[in-house]
mmCIF file with all atom_site columns, C-alpha atoms in Angstrom:
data_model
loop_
_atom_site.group_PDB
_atom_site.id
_atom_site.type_symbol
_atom_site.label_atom_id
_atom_site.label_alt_id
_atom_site.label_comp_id
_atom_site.label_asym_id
_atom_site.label_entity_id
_atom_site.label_seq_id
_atom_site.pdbx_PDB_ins_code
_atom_site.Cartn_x
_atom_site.Cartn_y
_atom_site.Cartn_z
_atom_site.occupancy
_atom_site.B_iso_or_equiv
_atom_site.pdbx_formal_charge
_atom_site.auth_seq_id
_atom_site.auth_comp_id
_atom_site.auth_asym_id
_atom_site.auth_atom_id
_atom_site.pdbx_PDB_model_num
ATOM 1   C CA . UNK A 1 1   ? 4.241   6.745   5.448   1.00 48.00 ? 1   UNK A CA 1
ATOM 2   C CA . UNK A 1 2   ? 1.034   8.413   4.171   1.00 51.00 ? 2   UNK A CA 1
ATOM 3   C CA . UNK A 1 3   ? -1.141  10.629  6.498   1.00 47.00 ? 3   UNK A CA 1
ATOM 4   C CA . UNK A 1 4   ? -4.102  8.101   5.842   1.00 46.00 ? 4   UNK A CA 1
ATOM 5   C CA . UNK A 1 5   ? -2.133  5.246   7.507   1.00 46.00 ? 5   UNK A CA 1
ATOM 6   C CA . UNK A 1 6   ? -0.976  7.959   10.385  1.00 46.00 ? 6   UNK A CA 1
ATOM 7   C CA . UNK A 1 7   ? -4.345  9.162   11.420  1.00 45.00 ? 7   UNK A CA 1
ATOM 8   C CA . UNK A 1 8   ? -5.789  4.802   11.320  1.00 46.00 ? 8   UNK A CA 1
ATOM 9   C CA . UNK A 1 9   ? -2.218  4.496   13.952  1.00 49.00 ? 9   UNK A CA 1
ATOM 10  C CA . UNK A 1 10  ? -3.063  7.251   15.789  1.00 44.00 ? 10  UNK A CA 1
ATOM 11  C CA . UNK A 1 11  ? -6.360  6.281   16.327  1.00 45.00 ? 11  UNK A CA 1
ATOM 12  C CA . UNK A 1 12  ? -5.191  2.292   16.847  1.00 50.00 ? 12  UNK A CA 1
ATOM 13  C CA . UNK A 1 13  ? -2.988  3.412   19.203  1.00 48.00 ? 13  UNK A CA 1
ATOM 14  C CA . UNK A 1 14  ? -5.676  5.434   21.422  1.00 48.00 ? 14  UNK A CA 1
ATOM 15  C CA . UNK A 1 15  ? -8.456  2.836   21.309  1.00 49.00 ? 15  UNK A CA 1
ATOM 16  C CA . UNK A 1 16  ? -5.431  0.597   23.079  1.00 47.00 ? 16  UNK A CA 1
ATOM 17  C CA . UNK A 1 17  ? -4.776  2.852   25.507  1.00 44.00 ? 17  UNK A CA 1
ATOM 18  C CA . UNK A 1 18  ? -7.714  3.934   26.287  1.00 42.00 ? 18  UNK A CA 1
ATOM 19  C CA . UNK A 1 19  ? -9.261  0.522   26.217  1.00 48.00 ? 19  UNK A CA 1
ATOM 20  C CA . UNK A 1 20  ? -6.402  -0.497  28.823  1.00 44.00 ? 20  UNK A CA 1
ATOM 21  C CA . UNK A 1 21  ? -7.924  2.196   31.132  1.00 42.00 ? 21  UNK A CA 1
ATOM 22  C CA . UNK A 1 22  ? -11.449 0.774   30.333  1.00 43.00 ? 22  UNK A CA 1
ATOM 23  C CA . UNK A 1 23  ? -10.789 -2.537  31.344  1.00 44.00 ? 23  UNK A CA 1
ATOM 24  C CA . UNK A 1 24  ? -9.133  -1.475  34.686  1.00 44.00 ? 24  UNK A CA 1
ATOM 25  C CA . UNK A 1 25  ? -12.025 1.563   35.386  1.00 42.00 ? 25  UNK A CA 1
ATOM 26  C CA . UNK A 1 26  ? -15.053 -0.400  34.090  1.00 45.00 ? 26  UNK A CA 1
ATOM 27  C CA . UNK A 1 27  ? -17.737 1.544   33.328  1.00 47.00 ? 27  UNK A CA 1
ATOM 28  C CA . UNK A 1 28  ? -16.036 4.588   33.448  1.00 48.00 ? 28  UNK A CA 1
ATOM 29  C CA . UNK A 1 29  ? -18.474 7.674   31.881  1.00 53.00 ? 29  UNK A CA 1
ATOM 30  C CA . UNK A 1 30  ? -15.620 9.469   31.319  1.00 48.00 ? 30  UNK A CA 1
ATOM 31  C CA . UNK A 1 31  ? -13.331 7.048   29.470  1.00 46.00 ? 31  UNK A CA 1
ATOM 32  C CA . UNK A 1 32  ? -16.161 5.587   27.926  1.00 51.00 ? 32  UNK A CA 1
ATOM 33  C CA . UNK A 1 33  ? -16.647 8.887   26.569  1.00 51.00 ? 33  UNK A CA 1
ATOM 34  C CA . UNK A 1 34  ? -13.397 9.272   25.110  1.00 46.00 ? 34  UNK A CA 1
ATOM 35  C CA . UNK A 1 35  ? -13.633 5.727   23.466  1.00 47.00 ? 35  UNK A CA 1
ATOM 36  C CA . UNK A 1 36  ? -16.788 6.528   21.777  1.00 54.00 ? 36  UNK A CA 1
ATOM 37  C CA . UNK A 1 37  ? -15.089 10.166  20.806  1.00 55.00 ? 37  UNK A CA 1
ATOM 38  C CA . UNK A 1 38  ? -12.180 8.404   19.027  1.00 56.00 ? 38  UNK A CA 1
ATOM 39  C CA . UNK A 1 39  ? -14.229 6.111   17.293  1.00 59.00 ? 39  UNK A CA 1
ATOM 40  C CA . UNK A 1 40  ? -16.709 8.632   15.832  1.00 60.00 ? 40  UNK A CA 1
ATOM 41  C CA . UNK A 1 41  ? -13.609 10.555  14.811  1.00 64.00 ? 41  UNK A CA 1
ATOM 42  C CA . UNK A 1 42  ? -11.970 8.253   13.192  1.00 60.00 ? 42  UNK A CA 1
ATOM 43  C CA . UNK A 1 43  ? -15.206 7.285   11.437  1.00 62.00 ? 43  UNK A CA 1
ATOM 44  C CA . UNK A 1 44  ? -15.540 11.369  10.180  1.00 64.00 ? 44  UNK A CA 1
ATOM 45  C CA . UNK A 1 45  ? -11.554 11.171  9.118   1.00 63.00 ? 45  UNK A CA 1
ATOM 46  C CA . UNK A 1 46  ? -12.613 8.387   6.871   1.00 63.00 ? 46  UNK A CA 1
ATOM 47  C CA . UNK A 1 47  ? -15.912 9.245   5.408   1.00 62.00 ? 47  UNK A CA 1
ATOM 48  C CA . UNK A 1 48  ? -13.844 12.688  4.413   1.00 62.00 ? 48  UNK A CA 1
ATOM 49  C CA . UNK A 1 49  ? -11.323 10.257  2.108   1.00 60.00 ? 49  UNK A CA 1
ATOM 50  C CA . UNK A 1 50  ? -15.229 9.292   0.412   1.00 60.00 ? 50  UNK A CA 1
ATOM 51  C CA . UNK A 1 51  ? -15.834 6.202   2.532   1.00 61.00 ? 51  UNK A CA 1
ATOM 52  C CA . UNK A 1 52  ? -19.795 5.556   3.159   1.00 58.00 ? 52  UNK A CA 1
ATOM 53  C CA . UNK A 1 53  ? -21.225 5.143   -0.050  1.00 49.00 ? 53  UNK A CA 1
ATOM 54  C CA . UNK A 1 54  ? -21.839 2.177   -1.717  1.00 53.00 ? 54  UNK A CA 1
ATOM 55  C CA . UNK A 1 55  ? -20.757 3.673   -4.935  1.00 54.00 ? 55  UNK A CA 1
ATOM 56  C CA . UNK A 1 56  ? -17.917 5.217   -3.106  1.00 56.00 ? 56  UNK A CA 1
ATOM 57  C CA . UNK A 1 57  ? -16.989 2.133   -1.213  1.00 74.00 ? 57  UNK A CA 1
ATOM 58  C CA . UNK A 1 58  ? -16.977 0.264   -4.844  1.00 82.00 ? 58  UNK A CA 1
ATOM 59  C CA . UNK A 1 59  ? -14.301 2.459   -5.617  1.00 85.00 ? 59  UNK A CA 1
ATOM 60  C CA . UNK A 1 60  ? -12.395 2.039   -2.582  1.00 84.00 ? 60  UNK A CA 1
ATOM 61  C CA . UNK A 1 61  ? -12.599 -1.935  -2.813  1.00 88.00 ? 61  UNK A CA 1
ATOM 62  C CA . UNK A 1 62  ? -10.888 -1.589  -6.545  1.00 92.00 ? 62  UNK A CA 1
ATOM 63  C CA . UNK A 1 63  ? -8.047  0.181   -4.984  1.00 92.00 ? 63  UNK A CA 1
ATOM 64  C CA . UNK A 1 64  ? -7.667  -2.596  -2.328  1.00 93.00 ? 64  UNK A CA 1
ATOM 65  C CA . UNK A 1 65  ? -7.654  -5.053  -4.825  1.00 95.00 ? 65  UNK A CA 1
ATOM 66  C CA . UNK A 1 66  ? -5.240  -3.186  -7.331  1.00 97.00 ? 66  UNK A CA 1
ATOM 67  C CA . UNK A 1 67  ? -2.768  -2.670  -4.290  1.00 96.00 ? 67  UNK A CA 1
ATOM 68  C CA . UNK A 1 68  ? -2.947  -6.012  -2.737  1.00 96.00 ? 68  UNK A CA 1
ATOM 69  C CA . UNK A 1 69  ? -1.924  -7.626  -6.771  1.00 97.00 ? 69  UNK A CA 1
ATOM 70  C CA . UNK A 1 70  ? 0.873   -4.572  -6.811  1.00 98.00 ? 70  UNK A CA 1
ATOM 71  C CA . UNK A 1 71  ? 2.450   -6.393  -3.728  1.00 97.00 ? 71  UNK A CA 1
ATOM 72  C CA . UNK A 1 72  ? 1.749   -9.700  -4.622  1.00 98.00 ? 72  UNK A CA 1
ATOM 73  C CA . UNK A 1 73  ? 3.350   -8.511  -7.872  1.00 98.00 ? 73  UNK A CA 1
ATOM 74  C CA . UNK A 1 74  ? 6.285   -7.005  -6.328  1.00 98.00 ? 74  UNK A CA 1
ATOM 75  C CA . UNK A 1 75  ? 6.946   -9.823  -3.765  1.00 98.00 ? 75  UNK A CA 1
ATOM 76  C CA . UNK A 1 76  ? 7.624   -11.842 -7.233  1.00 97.00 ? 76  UNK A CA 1
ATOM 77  C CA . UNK A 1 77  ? 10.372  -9.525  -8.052  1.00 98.00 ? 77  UNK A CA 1
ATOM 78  C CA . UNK A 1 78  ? 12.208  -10.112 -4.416  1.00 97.00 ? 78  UNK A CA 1
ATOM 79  C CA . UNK A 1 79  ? 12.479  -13.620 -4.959  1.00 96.00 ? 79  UNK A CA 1
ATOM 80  C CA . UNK A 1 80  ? 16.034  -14.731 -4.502  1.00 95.00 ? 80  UNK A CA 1
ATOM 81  C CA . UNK A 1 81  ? 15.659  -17.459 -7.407  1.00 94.00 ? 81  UNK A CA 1
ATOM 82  C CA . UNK A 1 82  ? 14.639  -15.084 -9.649  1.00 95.00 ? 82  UNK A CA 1
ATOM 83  C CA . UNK A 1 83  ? 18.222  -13.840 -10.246 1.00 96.00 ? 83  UNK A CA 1
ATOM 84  C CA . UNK A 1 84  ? 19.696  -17.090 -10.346 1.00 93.00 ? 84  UNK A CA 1
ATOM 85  C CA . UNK A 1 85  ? 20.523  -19.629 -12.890 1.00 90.00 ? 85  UNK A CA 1
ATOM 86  C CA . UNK A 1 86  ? 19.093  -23.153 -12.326 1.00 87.00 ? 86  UNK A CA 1
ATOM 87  C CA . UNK A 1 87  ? 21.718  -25.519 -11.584 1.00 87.00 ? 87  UNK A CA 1
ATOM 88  C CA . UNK A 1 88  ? 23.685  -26.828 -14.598 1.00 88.00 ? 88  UNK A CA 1
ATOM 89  C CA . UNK A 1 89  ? 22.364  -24.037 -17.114 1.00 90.00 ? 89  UNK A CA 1
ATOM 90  C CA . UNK A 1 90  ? 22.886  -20.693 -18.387 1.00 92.00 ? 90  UNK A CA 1
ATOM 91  C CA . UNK A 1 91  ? 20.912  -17.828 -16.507 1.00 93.00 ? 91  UNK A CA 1
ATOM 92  C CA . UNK A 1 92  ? 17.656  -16.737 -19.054 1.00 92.00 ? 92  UNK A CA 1
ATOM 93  C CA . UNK A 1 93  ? 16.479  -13.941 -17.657 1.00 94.00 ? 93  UNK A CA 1
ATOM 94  C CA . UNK A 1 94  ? 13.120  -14.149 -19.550 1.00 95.00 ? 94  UNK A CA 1
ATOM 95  C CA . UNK A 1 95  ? 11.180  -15.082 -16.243 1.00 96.00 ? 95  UNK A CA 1
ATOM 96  C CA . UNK A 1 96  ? 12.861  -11.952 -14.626 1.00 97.00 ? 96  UNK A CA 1
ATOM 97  C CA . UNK A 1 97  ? 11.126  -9.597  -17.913 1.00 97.00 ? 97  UNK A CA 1
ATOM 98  C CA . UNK A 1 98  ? 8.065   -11.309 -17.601 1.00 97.00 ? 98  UNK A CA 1
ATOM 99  C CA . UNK A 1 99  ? 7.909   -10.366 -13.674 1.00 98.00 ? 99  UNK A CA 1
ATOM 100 C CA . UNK A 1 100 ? 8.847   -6.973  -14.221 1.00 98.00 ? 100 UNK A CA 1
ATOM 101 C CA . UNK A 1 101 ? 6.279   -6.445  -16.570 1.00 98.00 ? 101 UNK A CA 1
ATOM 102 C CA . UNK A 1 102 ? 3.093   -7.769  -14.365 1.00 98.00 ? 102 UNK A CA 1
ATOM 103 C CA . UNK A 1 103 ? 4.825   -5.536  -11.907 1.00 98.00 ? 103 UNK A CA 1
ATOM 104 C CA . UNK A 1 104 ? 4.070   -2.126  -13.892 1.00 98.00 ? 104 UNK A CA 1
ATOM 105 C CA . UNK A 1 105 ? 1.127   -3.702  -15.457 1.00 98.00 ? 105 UNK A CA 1
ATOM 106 C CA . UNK A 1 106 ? -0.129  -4.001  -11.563 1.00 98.00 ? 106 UNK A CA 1
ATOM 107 C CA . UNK A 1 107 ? 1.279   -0.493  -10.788 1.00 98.00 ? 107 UNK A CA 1
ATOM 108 C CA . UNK A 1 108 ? -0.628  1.387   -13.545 1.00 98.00 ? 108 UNK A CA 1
ATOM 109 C CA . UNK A 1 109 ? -3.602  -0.456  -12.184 1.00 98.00 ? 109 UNK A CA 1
ATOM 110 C CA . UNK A 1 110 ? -3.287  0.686   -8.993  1.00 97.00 ? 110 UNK A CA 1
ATOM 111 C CA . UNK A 1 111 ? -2.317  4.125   -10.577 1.00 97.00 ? 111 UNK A CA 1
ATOM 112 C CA . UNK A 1 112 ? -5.691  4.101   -12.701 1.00 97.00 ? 112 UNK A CA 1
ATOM 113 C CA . UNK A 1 113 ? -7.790  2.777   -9.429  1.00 95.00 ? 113 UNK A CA 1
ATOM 114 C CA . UNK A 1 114 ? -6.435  5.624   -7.384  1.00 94.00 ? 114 UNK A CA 1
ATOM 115 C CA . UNK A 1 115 ? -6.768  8.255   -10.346 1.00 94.00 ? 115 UNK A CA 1
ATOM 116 C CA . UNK A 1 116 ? -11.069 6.710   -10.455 1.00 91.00 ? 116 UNK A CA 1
ATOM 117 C CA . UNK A 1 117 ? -11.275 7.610   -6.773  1.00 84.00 ? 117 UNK A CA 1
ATOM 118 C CA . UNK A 1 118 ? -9.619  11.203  -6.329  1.00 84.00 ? 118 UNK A CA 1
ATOM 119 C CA . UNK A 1 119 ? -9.464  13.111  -3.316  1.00 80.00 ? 119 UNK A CA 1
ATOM 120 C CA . UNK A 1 120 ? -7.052  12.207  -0.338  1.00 80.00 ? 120 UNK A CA 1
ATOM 121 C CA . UNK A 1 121 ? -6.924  8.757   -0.724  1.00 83.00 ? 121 UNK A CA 1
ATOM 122 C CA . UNK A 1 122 ? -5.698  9.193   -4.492  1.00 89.00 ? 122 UNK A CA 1
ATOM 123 C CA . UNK A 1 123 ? -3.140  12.402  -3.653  1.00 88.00 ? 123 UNK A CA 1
ATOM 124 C CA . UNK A 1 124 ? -1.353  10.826  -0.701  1.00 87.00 ? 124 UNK A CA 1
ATOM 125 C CA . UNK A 1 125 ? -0.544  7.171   -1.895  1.00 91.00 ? 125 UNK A CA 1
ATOM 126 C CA . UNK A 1 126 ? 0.122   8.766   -5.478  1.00 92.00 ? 126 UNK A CA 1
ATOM 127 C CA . UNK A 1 127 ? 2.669   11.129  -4.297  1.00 92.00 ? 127 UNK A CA 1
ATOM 128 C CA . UNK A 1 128 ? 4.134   8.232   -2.093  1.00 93.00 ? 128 UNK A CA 1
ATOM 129 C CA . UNK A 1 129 ? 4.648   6.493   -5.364  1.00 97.00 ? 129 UNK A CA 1
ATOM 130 C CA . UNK A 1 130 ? 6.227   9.365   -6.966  1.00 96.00 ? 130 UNK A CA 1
ATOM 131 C CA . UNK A 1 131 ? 8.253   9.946   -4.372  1.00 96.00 ? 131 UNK A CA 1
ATOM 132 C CA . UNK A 1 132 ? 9.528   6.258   -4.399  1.00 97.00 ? 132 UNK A CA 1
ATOM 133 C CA . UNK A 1 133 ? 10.336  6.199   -8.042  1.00 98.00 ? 133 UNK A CA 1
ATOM 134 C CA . UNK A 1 134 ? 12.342  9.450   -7.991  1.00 97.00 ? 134 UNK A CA 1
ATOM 135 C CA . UNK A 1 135 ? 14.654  8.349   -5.531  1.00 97.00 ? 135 UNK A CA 1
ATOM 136 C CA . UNK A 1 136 ? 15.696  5.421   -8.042  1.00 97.00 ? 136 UNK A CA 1
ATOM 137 C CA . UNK A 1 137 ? 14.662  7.501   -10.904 1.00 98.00 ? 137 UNK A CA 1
ATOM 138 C CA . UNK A 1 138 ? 18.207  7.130   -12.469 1.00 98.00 ? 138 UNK A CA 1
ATOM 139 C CA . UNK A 1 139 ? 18.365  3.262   -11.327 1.00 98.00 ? 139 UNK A CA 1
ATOM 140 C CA . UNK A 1 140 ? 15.240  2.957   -12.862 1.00 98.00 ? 140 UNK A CA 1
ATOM 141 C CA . UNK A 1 141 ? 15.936  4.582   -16.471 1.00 98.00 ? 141 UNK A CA 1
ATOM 142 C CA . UNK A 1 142 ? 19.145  2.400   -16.506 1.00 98.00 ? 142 UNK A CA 1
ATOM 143 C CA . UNK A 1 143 ? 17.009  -0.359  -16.822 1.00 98.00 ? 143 UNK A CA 1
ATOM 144 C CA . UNK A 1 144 ? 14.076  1.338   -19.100 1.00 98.00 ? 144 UNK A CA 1
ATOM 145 C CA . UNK A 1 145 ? 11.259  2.127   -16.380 1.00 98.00 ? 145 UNK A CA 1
ATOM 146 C CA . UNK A 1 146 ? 10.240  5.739   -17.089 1.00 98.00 ? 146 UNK A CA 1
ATOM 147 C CA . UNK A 1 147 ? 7.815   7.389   -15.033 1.00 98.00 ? 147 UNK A CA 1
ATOM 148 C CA . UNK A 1 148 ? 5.373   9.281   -17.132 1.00 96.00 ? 148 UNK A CA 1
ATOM 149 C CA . UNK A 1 149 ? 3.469   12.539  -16.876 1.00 95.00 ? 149 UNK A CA 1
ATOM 150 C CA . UNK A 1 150 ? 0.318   10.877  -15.898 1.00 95.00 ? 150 UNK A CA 1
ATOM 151 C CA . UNK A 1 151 ? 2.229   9.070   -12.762 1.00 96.00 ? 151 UNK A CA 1
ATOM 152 C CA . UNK A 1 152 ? 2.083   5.967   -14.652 1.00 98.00 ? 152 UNK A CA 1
ATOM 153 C CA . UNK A 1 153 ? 5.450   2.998   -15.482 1.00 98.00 ? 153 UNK A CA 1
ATOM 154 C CA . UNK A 1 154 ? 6.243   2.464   -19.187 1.00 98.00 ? 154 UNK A CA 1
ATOM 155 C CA . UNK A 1 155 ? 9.097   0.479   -19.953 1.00 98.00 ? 155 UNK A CA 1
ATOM 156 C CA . UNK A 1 156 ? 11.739  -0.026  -22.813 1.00 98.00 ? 156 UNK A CA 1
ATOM 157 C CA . UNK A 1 157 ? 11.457  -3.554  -23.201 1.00 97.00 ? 157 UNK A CA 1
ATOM 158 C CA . UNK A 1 158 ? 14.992  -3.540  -25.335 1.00 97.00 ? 158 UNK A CA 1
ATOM 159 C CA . UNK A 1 159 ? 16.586  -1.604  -22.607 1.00 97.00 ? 159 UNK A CA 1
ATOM 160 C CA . UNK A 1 160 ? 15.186  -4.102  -20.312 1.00 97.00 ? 160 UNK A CA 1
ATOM 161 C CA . UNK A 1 161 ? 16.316  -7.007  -21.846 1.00 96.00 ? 161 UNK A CA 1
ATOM 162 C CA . UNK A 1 162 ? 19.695  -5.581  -22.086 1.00 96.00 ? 162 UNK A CA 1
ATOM 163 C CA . UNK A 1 163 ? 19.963  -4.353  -18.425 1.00 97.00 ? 163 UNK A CA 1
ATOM 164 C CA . UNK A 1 164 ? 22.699  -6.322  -16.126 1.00 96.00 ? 164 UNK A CA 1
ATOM 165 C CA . UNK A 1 165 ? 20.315  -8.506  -13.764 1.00 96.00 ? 165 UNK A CA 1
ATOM 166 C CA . UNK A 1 166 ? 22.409  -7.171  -10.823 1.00 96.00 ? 166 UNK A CA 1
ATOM 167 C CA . UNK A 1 167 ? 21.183  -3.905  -11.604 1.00 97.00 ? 167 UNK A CA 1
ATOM 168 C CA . UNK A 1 168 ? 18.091  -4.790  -11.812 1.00 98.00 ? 168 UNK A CA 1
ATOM 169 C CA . UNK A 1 169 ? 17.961  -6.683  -8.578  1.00 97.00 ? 169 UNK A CA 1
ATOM 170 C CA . UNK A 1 170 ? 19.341  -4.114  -6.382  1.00 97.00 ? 170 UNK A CA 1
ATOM 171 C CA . UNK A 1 171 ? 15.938  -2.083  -7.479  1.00 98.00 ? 171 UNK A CA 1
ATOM 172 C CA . UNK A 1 172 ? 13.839  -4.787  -6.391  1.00 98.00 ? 172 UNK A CA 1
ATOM 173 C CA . UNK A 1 173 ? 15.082  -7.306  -3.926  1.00 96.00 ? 173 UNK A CA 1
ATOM 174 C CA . UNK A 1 174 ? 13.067  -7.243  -0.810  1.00 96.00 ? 174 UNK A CA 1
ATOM 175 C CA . UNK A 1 175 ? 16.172  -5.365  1.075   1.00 96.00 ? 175 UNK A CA 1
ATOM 176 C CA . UNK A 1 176 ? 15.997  -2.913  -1.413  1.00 97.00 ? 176 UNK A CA 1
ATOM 177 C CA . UNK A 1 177 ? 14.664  0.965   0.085   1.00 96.00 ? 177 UNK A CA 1
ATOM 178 C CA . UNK A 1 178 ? 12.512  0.991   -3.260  1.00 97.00 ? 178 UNK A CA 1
ATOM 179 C CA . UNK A 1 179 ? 10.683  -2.500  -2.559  1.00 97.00 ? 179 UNK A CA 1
ATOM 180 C CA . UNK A 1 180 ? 10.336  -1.440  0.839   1.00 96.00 ? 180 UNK A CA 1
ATOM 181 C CA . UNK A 1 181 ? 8.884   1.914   -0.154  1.00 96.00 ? 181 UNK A CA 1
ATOM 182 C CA . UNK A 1 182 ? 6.235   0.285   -2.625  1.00 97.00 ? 182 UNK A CA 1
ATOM 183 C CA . UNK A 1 183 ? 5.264   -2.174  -0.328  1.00 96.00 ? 183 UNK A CA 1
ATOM 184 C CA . UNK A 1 184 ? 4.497   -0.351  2.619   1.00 94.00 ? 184 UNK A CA 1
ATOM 185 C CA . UNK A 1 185 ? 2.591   1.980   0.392   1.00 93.00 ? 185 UNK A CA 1
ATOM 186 C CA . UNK A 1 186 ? 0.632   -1.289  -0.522  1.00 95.00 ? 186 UNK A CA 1
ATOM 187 C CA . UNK A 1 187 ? 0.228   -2.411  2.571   1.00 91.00 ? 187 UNK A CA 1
ATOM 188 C CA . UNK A 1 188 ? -0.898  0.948   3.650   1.00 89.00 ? 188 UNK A CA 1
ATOM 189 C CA . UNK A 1 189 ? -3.982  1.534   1.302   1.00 89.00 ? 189 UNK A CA 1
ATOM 190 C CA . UNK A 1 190 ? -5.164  -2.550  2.030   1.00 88.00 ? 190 UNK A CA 1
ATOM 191 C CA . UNK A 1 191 ? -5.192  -1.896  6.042   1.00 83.00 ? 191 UNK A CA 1
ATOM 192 C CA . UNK A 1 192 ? -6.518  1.582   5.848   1.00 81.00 ? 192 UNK A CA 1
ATOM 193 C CA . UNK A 1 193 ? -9.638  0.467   3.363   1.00 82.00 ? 193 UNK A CA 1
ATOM 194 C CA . UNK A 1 194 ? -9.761  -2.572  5.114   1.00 78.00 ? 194 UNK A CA 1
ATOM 195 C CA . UNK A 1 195 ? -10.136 -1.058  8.240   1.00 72.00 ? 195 UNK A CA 1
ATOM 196 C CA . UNK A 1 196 ? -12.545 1.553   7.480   1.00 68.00 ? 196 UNK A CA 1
ATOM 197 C CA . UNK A 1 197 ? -14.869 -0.741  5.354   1.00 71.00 ? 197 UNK A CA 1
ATOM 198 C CA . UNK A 1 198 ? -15.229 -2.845  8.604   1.00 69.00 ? 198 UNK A CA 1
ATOM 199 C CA . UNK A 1 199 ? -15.614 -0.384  10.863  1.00 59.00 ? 199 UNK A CA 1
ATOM 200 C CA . UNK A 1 200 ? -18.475 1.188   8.188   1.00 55.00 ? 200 UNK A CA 1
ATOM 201 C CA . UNK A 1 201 ? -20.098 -1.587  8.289   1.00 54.00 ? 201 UNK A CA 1
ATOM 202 C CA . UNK A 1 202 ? -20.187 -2.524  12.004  1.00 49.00 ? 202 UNK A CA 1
ATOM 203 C CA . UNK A 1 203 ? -17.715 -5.117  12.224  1.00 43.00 ? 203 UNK A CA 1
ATOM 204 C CA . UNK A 1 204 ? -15.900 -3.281  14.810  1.00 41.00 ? 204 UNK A CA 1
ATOM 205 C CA . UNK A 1 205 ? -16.995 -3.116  18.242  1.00 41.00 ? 205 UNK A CA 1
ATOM 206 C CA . UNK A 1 206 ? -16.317 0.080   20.839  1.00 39.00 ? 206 UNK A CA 1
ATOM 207 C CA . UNK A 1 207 ? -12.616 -0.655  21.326  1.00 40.00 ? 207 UNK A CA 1
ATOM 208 C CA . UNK A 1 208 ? -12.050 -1.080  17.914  1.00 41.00 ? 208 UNK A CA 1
ATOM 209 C CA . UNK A 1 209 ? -11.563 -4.889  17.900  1.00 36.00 ? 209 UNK A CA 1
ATOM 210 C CA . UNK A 1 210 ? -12.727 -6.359  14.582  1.00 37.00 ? 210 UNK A CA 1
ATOM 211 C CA . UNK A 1 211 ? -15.631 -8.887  15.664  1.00 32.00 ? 211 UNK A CA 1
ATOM 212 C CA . UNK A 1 212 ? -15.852 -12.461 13.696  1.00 33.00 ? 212 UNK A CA 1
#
């Protein structure tokens, strides 16, 4: 988990707390204090990652987006069906190399939107995917996904279309450490620019409840 998405808990999990003690010590100076203190915080923590901006903010609303199609793209891959043959015919496993290619195509994306930004934001979630791909770096090769210098997926579409769909499938069924890795990653960067966006913007009230 990346230090971005640990310093959003930390600060999720303080505003409940301390909104708890709120509610039972209305009006509070003190606590009310310490609410505000939190918030403004957390607000500094994320206008150091480059949130505030419009331009800036631009940025940050590609990576959402890039993220959000990596898991939507990776989701596809955990599909049960996808391994199978339908009923009565021989298993094509064309559907399977189609998926896996939208997947990197959406992780270089994500890559490239994360490279545009830089600082923090771009050196914690990139090193998160690193980190994921080297722990199935040898699954991975086995099945021609190579990890190249610039942090980005190519793949060996032969080597692909030769690989043994079971190997391929304990890479990326949703059980699998590596899909869990990636997607938490994923799901990191949307609620951490989600959240900050909002809270930029005023959509958050003291206790850090997002207002409708």
């Amino acid at each position: 988990m990346s230090s971005i998405n640990n310093s959003y808990e930390y600060y999720q999990s303080n505003q409940g707390l301390l909104s708890m003690l709120n509610k039972s010590k209305k009006g509070n100076p003190l606590i009310n204090q310490l609410l505000e203190k939190n918030e403004l915080e957390y607000q500094r923590k994320m206008e150091s990652f480059g949130f505030g901006s419009t331009k800036g903010n631009d940025k940050y609303k590609k990576v959402e987006t890039a993220a959000n199609n990596l898991g939507d793209a990776l989701a596809s891959l955990g599909k049960e069906d996808l391994y199978k043959a339908e009923s009565g015919k021989e298993y094509d496993n064309s559907v399977l190399i189609k998926n896996i290619n939208n997947y990197v195509a959406a992780y270089n994306s994500t890559i490239s939107a994360l490279d545009n930004c830089g600082g923090s934001l771009k050196n914690s979630f990139s090193t998160e995917f690193v980190e994921a791909y080297k722990e199935k770096a040898d699954a991975l090769n086995k099945i021609g996904i190579i990890l190249s210098a610039d942090g980005k997926l190519s793949v060996d579409q032969d080597k692909l279309k030769a690989a043994k769909v079971d190997d391929i499938k304990n890479i990326f069924n949703s059980a699998s450490a590596y899909y869990k890795s990636i997607m938490s990653s994923t799901s990191s960067i949307d609620t951490i620019i989600n959240k900050a966006l909002a809270m930029k913007s005023g959509t958050y009230n003291a206790n850090g409840i997002m207002l409708n």
